Coordinates of C-alpha atoms in Angstrom, one line a residue:
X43 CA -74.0 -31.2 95.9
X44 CA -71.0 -30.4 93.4
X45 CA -70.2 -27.0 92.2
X46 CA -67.7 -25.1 90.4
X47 CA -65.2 -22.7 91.9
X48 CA -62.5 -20.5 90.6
X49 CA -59.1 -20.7 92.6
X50 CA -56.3 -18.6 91.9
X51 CA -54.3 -18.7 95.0
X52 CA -50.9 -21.1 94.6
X53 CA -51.1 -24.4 96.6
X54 CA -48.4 -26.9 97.9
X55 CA -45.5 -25.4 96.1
X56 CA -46.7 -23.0 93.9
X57 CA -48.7 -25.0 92.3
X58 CA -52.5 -24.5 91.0
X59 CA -55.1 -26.1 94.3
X60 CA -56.5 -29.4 92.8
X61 CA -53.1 -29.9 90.3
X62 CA -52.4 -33.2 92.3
X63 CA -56.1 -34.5 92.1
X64 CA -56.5 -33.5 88.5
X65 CA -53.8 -34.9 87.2
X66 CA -54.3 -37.8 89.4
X67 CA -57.6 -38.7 87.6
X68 CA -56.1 -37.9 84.2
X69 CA -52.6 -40.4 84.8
X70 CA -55.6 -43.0 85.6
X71 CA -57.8 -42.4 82.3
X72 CA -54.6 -41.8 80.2
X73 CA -53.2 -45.2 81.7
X74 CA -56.5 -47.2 81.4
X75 CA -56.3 -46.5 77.4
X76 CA -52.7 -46.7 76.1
X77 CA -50.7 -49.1 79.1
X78 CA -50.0 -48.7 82.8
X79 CA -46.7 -46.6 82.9
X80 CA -47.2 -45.3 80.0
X81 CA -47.7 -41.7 81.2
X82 CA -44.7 -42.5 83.8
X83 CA -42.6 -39.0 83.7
X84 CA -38.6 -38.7 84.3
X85 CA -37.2 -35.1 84.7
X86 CA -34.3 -33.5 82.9
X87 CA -32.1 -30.8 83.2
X88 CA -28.6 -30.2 81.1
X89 CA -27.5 -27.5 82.7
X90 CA -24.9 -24.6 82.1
X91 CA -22.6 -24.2 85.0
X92 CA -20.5 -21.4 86.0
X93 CA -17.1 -21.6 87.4
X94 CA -18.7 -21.7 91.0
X95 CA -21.0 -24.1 90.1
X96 CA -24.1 -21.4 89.6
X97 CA -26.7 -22.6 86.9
X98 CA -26.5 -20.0 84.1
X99 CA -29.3 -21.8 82.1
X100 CA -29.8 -25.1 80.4
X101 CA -32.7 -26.8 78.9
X102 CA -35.4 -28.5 81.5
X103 CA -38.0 -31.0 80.4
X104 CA -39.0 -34.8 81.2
X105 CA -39.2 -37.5 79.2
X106 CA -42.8 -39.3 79.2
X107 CA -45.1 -41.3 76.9
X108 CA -42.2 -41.8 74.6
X109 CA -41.1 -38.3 74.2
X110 CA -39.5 -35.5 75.0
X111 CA -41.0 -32.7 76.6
X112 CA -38.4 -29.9 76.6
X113 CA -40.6 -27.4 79.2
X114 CA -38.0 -24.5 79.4
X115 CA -34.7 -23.8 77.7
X116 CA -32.8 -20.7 78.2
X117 CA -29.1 -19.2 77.7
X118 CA -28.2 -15.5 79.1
X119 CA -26.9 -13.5 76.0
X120 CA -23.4 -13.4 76.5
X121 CA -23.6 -17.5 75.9
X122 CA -25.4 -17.2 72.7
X123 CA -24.2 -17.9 69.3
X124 CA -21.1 -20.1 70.9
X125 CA -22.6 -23.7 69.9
X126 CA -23.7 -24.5 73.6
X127 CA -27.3 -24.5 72.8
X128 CA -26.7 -27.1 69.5
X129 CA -24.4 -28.9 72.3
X130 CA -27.5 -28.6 75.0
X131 CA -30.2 -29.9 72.8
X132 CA -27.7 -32.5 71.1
X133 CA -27.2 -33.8 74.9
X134 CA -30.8 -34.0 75.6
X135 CA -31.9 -35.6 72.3
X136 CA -29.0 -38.5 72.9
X137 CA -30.6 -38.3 76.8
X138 CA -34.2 -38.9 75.0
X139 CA -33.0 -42.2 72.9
X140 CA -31.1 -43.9 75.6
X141 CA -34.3 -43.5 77.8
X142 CA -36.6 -44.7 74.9
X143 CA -37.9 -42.1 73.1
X144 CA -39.1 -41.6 69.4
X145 CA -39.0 -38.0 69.5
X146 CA -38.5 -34.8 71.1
X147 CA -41.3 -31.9 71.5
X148 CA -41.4 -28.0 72.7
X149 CA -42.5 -25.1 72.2
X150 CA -41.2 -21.3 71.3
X151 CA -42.5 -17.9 70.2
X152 CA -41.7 -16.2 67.2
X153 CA -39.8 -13.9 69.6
X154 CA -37.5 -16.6 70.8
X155 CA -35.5 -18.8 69.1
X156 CA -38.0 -20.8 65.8
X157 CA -35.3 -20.4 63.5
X158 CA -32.5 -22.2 65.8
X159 CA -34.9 -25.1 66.1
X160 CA -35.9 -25.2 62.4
X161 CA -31.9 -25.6 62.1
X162 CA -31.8 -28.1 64.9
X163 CA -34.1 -30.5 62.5
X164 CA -37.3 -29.6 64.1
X165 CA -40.5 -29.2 62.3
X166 CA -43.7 -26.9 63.2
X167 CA -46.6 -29.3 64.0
X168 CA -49.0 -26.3 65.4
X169 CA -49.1 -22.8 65.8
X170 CA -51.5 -20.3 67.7
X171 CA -51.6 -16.6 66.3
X172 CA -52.0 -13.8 68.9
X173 CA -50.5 -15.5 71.8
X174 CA -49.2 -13.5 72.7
X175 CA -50.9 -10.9 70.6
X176 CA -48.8 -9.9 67.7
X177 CA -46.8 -12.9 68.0
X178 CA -46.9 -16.3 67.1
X179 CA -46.4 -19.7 70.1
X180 CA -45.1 -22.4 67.8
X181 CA -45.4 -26.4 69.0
X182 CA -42.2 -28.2 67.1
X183 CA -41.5 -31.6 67.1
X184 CA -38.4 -33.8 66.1
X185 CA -38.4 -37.8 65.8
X186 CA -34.9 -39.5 66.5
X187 CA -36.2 -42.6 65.4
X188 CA -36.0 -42.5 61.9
X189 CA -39.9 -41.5 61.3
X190 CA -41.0 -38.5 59.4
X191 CA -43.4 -36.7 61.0
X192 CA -45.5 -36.8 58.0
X193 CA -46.5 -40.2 58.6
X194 CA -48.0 -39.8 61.9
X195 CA -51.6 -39.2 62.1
X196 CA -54.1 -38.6 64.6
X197 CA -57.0 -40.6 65.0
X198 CA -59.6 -41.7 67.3

């Protein structure tokens, strides 16, 4: 008999119980309709190193189905506003073409840094109000192939 369960408690790494199985069964569907290796995913960090070789920050991601993914990208305040974030993104959008990308993707809240992106050449392709409430979780999106992002539509 199957059920349902709810599981909170972290699994092999810290990650959610089932992650593995689930995303197992999703790489196969995902696969079986656009290409095997098309979900393949390659990690990237460009990192900000101190003196002793400490990571300050830097922007971490992976490239996979022909983007970008930038999952977290952080600089402590007293490297702010010195051009290493342009210089960190510039490096990871140059990282993105060489490995075959069309575009780059991430996400920010209105909090964070919107207007630093918006200056970076990315546009807003979604946004969820209240999340967290009172603030605004933007989805942005960049193509370095030449595209607009106008032209792309979804369909099924």
């Amino acid at each position: 008999m199957t059920r349902i369960t709810v599981e909170d408690a972290p699994g092999p790494a810290g990650q959610p119980v089932g992650r593995d199985e689930v995303w197992a069964g999703l790489l196969a569907f995902n696969e079986a309709g656009s290409g095997p290796g098309s979900f393949a995913s390659r990690p990237l960090s460009v990192l900000l190193r101190g003196e002793d070789g400490a990571v300050l920050g830097g922007l971490v991601g992976r490239s996979y189905s022909g983007w970008l993914y930038v999952e977290l990208f952080h600089l402590p305040e007293e490297h702010r506003r010195a051009g290493l974030g342009r210089e960190m993104l510039s490096v990871a959008e140059r990282e993105a073409v060489a490995r075959g990308c069309v575009g780059v993707r991430l996400e920010t809240y209105s909090f964070q840094a919107p207007g630093f992106y918006a200056r970076m050449g990315y546009r807003v392709v979604g946004q969820l109000r209240d999340c967290p409430p009172g603030h605004t979780r933007f989805s942005l999106a960049k193509r370095l192939d030449g595209v607009p992002l106008e032209e792309i539509a979804c369909s099924t």
